[in-house]
Amino acid sequence: AGAAGEAAPPAGIAPEKEAEKENAGGGAVDAAGTKAAGVMADTKAAILSVSSVKGEVLAMAPGVGLRPFSFAHVLEAKDAQQRVYETCGRAAVAELLNGQSGCVLVYGQTGSGKTFTMFGEAEADPRLPHEKRGLVPRVCEELLAAAEARRATAGIDAVLSVAYVEVFGSEVTDLLREGAPIGSGGEGQADNFFHAHRWVLEGRADVPIDSAAAAAGLIARGDACKRRAATAMNERSSRAHSLFILSLVQVTTSPYP
């Protein structure tokens, strides 16, 4: 995803690097997936092609060879952030506005493009051009715009709140409150994981927002907290999981016109 004319990683799949095309024997695999002469049988794992038309990713798997993987949708390196949002994020926004829960799960190894997909090139910088923003800023913008429209035309008041937490083992920390343990009776881990889970779901970690700029500020605050934690303990950066949770409360304030 990215601005027109820029190469960027598709959602969930890192762009193929030239070095990754080389196999263990020093040979190479061309764009069509054909092994060059002299290539040894043991190859490195690599993505050979990505087709949004077929909804397919063709990969080279060690000990297996060529293997296609099929998906409902596949995004290519040339796809813009807006297409990523329309394909992966807009349905979740509609679900939330209609009173249902929605989820966008981004999974992959370090460097695969998770943060880029979710937040964009500069994560939460409000000065980032719209075309370079990731899923989270776009979701916040559309939810806030929809809430304002409903307030003006349908007499529905809405409050949008954000919780930004990190799960590391059995520890759940609040990234918007300097990494404080959630649901903890004291220092260290929470009383138990389920207590922390309940704490978050009950909205006790929520912070209300009324603008896209406010959302960007909270994302920046949480990201700064994550970086400090990752610097203090390197393994945390690859083993911790971040959850950006949006809660929408809608109340009818006048009869529908």
GROMACS .gro file of C-alpha atoms in nm:
model
  257
    1ALA     CA    1   0.000   0.000   0.000
    2GLY     CA    2   0.114   0.357  -0.051
    3ALA     CA    3   0.082   0.663  -0.268
    4ALA     CA    4   0.050   0.628  -0.643
    5GLY     CA    5   0.382   0.546  -0.800
    6GLU     CA    6   0.538   0.420  -0.479
    7ALA     CA    7   0.625   0.056  -0.409
    8ALA     CA    8   0.494  -0.062  -0.073
    9PRO     CA    9   0.417  -0.394   0.098
   10PRO     CA   10   0.075  -0.551   0.041
   11ALA     CA   11  -0.124  -0.623   0.355
   12GLY     CA   12   0.031  -0.911   0.541
   13ILE     CA   13   0.299  -0.986   0.278
   14ALA     CA   14   0.642  -0.826   0.263
   15PRO     CA   15   0.767  -0.720  -0.080
   16GLU     CA   16   1.003  -0.967  -0.239
   17LYS     CA   17   1.369  -0.873  -0.213
   18GLU     CA   18   1.631  -0.974  -0.465
   19ALA     CA   19   1.831  -1.146  -0.192
   20GLU     CA   20   1.531  -1.361  -0.108
   21LYS     CA   21   1.516  -1.492  -0.463
   22GLU     CA   22   1.847  -1.668  -0.418
   23ASN     CA   23   1.841  -2.021  -0.289
   24ALA     CA   24   2.073  -2.212  -0.061
   25GLY     CA   25   2.282  -2.333  -0.355
   26GLY     CA   26   2.352  -1.985  -0.486
   27GLY     CA   27   2.115  -2.016  -0.783
   28ALA     CA   28   1.815  -1.798  -0.845
   29VAL     CA   29   1.448  -1.827  -0.923
   30ASP     CA   30   1.313  -1.605  -1.197
   31ALA     CA   31   0.986  -1.408  -1.188
   32ALA     CA   32   0.793  -1.699  -1.342
   33GLY     CA   33   0.912  -1.936  -1.071
   34THR     CA   34   1.152  -2.130  -1.298
   35LYS     CA   35   1.471  -2.252  -1.134
   36ALA     CA   36   1.789  -2.148  -1.308
   37ALA     CA   37   2.043  -2.408  -1.422
   38GLY     CA   38   2.263  -2.549  -1.149
   39VAL     CA   39   2.019  -2.472  -0.869
   40MET     CA   40   2.032  -2.714  -0.579
   41ALA     CA   41   1.712  -2.883  -0.461
   42ASP     CA   42   1.712  -2.719  -0.119
   43THR     CA   43   1.566  -2.373  -0.169
   44LYS     CA   44   1.486  -2.091   0.068
   45ALA     CA   45   1.126  -1.998   0.135
   46ALA     CA   46   1.023  -1.715  -0.097
   47ILE     CA   47   0.716  -1.551  -0.244
   48LEU     CA   48   0.743  -1.575  -0.621
   49SER     CA   49   0.427  -1.399  -0.734
   50VAL     CA   50   0.120  -1.224  -0.600
   51SER     CA   51  -0.196  -1.210  -0.811
   52SER     CA   52  -0.493  -0.999  -0.707
   53VAL     CA   53  -0.684  -1.126  -1.012
   54LYS     CA   54  -0.654  -1.492  -0.908
   55GLY     CA   55  -0.651  -1.418  -0.535
   56GLU     CA   56  -0.337  -1.627  -0.516
   57VAL     CA   57   0.014  -1.615  -0.374
   58LEU     CA   58   0.269  -1.849  -0.531
   59ALA     CA   59   0.545  -1.948  -0.290
   60MET     CA   60   0.855  -2.165  -0.291
   61ALA     CA   61   0.860  -2.388   0.017
   62PRO     CA   62   1.175  -2.578   0.126
   63GLY     CA   63   1.133  -2.950   0.068
   64VAL     CA   64   0.798  -2.895  -0.105
   65GLY     CA   65   0.868  -2.681  -0.408
   66LEU     CA   66   0.618  -2.449  -0.570
   67ARG     CA   67   0.294  -2.411  -0.376
   68PRO     CA   68  -0.001  -2.178  -0.445
   69PHE     CA   69  -0.203  -2.026  -0.157
   70SER     CA   70  -0.554  -1.899  -0.231
   71PHE     CA   71  -0.729  -1.615  -0.045
   72ALA     CA   72  -1.057  -1.425  -0.067
   73HIS     CA   73  -0.855  -1.113  -0.159
   74VAL     CA   74  -0.487  -1.053  -0.232
   75LEU     CA   75  -0.328  -0.708  -0.236
   76GLU     CA   76  -0.026  -0.637  -0.452
   77ALA     CA   77   0.272  -0.410  -0.390
   78LYS     CA   78   0.129  -0.147  -0.625
   79ASP     CA   79  -0.200  -0.117  -0.432
   80ALA     CA   80  -0.259   0.212  -0.252
   81GLN     CA   81  -0.349   0.250   0.114
   82GLN     CA   82  -0.703   0.349   0.010
   83ARG     CA   83  -0.752   0.011  -0.160
   84VAL     CA   84  -0.620  -0.167   0.148
   85TYR     CA   85  -0.874   0.022   0.358
   86GLU     CA   86  -1.164  -0.046   0.122
   87THR     CA   87  -1.076  -0.416   0.107
   88CYS     CA   88  -0.990  -0.481   0.471
   89GLY     CA   89  -1.119  -0.199   0.688
   90ARG     CA   90  -1.443  -0.045   0.562
   91ALA     CA   91  -1.658  -0.350   0.639
   92ALA     CA   92  -1.546  -0.340   1.003
   93VAL     CA   93  -1.643   0.029   1.021
   94ALA     CA   94  -1.990  -0.054   0.888
   95GLU     CA   95  -2.029  -0.332   1.144
   96LEU     CA   96  -1.938  -0.099   1.430
   97LEU     CA   97  -2.175   0.175   1.312
   98ASN     CA   98  -2.453  -0.086   1.297
   99GLY     CA   99  -2.393  -0.196   1.656
  100GLN     CA  100  -2.185  -0.506   1.583
  101SER     CA  101  -1.824  -0.590   1.664
  102GLY     CA  102  -1.561  -0.589   1.391
  103CYS     CA  103  -1.196  -0.689   1.382
  104VAL     CA  104  -0.897  -0.633   1.155
  105LEU     CA  105  -0.616  -0.873   1.245
  106VAL     CA  106  -0.270  -0.813   1.103
  107TYR     CA  107  -0.030  -1.102   1.147
  108GLY     CA  108   0.321  -1.167   1.019
  109GLN     CA  109   0.687  -1.191   1.104
  110THR     CA  110   0.901  -0.891   1.195
  111GLY     CA  111   0.943  -0.665   0.893
  112SER     CA  112   0.645  -0.804   0.702
  113GLY     CA  113   0.460  -0.471   0.693
  114LYS     CA  114   0.217  -0.492   0.987
  115THR     CA  115   0.284  -0.144   1.126
  116PHE     CA  116   0.293   0.008   0.778
  117THR     CA  117  -0.044  -0.149   0.695
  118MET     CA  118  -0.209  -0.043   1.020
  119PHE     CA  119  -0.067   0.306   1.069
  120GLY     CA  120   0.106   0.416   0.747
  121GLU     CA  121   0.453   0.539   0.664
  122ALA     CA  122   0.496   0.765   0.968
  123GLU     CA  123   0.253   0.583   1.199
  124ALA     CA  124   0.041   0.853   1.364
  125ASP     CA  125   0.190   1.176   1.233
  126PRO     CA  126  -0.114   1.399   1.159
  127ARG     CA  127   0.094   1.583   0.897
  128LEU     CA  128   0.117   1.265   0.688
  129PRO     CA  129  -0.064   1.308   0.353
  130HIS     CA  130  -0.394   1.125   0.346
  131GLU     CA  131  -0.285   0.884   0.072
  132LYS     CA  132  -0.003   0.756   0.293
  133ARG     CA  133  -0.211   0.689   0.605
  134GLY     CA  134  -0.278   0.333   0.715
  135LEU     CA  135  -0.591   0.151   0.828
  136VAL     CA  136  -0.623   0.289   1.181
  137PRO     CA  137  -0.623   0.662   1.092
  138ARG     CA  138  -0.871   0.595   0.811
  139VAL     CA  139  -1.102   0.396   1.037
  140CYS     CA  140  -1.098   0.675   1.296
  141GLU     CA  141  -1.168   0.941   1.033
  142GLU     CA  142  -1.465   0.754   0.883
  143LEU     CA  143  -1.616   0.668   1.222
  144LEU     CA  144  -1.592   1.028   1.340
  145ALA     CA  145  -1.741   1.160   1.015
  146ALA     CA  146  -2.027   0.910   1.031
  147ALA     CA  147  -2.095   0.995   1.395
  148GLU     CA  148  -2.111   1.366   1.312
  149ALA     CA  149  -2.347   1.301   1.019
  150ARG     CA  150  -2.580   1.093   1.235
  151ARG     CA  151  -2.578   1.362   1.502
  152ALA     CA  152  -2.675   1.628   1.248
  153THR     CA  153  -2.934   1.435   1.046
  154ALA     CA  154  -3.074   1.157   1.263
  155GLY     CA  155  -3.061   1.294   1.617
  156ILE     CA  156  -2.814   1.027   1.728
  157ASP     CA  157  -2.540   1.132   1.968
  158ALA     CA  158  -2.222   0.924   1.958
  159VAL     CA  159  -1.906   0.897   2.166
  160LEU     CA  160  -1.600   0.727   2.017
  161SER     CA  161  -1.334   0.600   2.259
  162VAL     CA  162  -0.992   0.443   2.215
  163ALA     CA  163  -0.800   0.187   2.417
  164TYR     CA  164  -0.446   0.095   2.313
  165VAL     CA  165  -0.303  -0.204   2.499
  166GLU     CA  166  -0.017  -0.449   2.462
  167VAL     CA  167  -0.024  -0.819   2.550
  168PHE     CA  168   0.309  -0.978   2.643
  169GLY     CA  169   0.271  -1.329   2.782
  170SER     CA  170   0.018  -1.301   3.064
  171GLU     CA  171   0.085  -0.928   3.112
  172VAL     CA  172  -0.153  -0.669   2.966
  173THR     CA  173  -0.031  -0.310   2.977
  174ASP     CA  174  -0.200   0.021   2.896
  175LEU     CA  175   0.001   0.205   2.632
  176LEU     CA  176  -0.196   0.525   2.692
  177ARG     CA  177  -0.102   0.528   3.062
  178GLU     CA  178   0.276   0.489   3.047
  179GLY     CA  179   0.256   0.110   3.016
  180ALA     CA  180   0.082   0.058   3.352
  181PRO     CA  181  -0.034  -0.303   3.411
  182ILE     CA  182  -0.407  -0.343   3.350
  183GLY     CA  183  -0.619  -0.504   3.621
  184SER     CA  184  -0.321  -0.532   3.854
  185GLY     CA  185  -0.349  -0.533   4.230
  186GLY     CA  186   0.002  -0.397   4.258
  187GLU     CA  187   0.336  -0.415   4.081
  188GLY     CA  188   0.403  -0.659   3.803
  189GLN     CA  189   0.149  -0.876   3.624
  190ALA     CA  190  -0.226  -0.851   3.648
  191ASP     CA  191  -0.408  -1.059   3.909
  192ASN     CA  192  -0.490  -1.287   3.618
  193PHE     CA  193  -0.518  -1.260   3.242
  194PHE     CA  194  -0.899  -1.284   3.246
  195HIS     CA  195  -0.923  -0.998   3.495
  196ALA     CA  196  -0.721  -0.778   3.258
  197HIS     CA  197  -0.935  -0.893   2.965
  198ARG     CA  198  -1.252  -0.795   3.150
  199TRP     CA  199  -1.101  -0.460   3.249
  200VAL     CA  200  -1.039  -0.371   2.885
  201LEU     CA  201  -1.378  -0.493   2.759
  202GLU     CA  202  -1.560  -0.295   3.026
  203GLY     CA  203  -1.404   0.023   2.888
  204ARG     CA  204  -1.190   0.101   3.191
  205ALA     CA  205  -0.891   0.169   2.963
  206ASP     CA  206  -1.089   0.387   2.720
  207VAL     CA  207  -1.002   0.747   2.629
  208PRO     CA  208  -1.273   0.947   2.442
  209ILE     CA  209  -1.174   1.119   2.116
  210ASP     CA  210  -1.357   1.381   1.910
  211SER     CA  211  -1.123   1.432   1.616
  212ALA     CA  212  -0.876   1.253   1.391
  213ALA     CA  213  -0.600   1.468   1.539
  214ALA     CA  214  -0.690   1.345   1.889
  215ALA     CA  215  -0.674   0.984   1.766
  216ALA     CA  216  -0.334   1.049   1.606
  217GLY     CA  217  -0.206   1.196   1.932
  218LEU     CA  218  -0.311   0.886   2.128
  219ILE     CA  219  -0.152   0.655   1.871
  220ALA     CA  220   0.173   0.852   1.897
  221ARG     CA  221   0.162   0.832   2.276
  222GLY     CA  222   0.109   0.456   2.267
  223ASP     CA  223   0.380   0.401   2.006
  224ALA     CA  224   0.631   0.595   2.216
  225CYS     CA  225   0.549   0.371   2.510
  226LYS     CA  226   0.595   0.059   2.295
  227ARG     CA  227   0.936   0.177   2.174
  228ARG     CA  228   1.056   0.237   2.529
  229ALA     CA  229   0.946  -0.111   2.633
  230ALA     CA  230   1.106  -0.274   2.328
  231THR     CA  231   1.435  -0.093   2.391
  232ALA     CA  232   1.440  -0.214   2.751
  233MET     CA  233   1.372  -0.574   2.648
  234ASN     CA  234   1.445  -0.658   2.286
  235GLU     CA  235   1.246  -0.982   2.277
  236ARG     CA  236   0.933  -0.787   2.364
  237SER     CA  237   0.929  -0.615   2.025
  238SER     CA  238   0.882  -0.946   1.843
  239ARG     CA  239   0.669  -1.132   2.100
  240ALA     CA  240   0.429  -0.863   2.218
  241HIS     CA  241   0.091  -0.807   2.051
  242SER     CA  242  -0.073  -0.465   2.027
  243LEU     CA  243  -0.448  -0.406   2.026
  244PHE     CA  244  -0.598  -0.076   1.915
  245ILE     CA  245  -0.960  -0.090   2.029
  246LEU     CA  246  -1.233   0.152   1.924
  247SER     CA  247  -1.562   0.163   2.115
  248LEU     CA  248  -1.866   0.349   1.986
  249VAL     CA  249  -2.164   0.439   2.207
  250GLN     CA  250  -2.468   0.576   2.020
  251VAL     CA  251  -2.773   0.726   2.190
  252THR     CA  252  -3.089   0.858   2.025
  253THR     CA  253  -3.147   1.216   2.145
  254SER     CA  254  -3.455   1.301   1.936
  255PRO     CA  255  -3.714   1.115   1.725
  256TYR     CA  256  -3.596   1.020   1.381
  257PRO     CA  257  -3.715   1.288   1.134
   0.00000   0.00000   0.00000
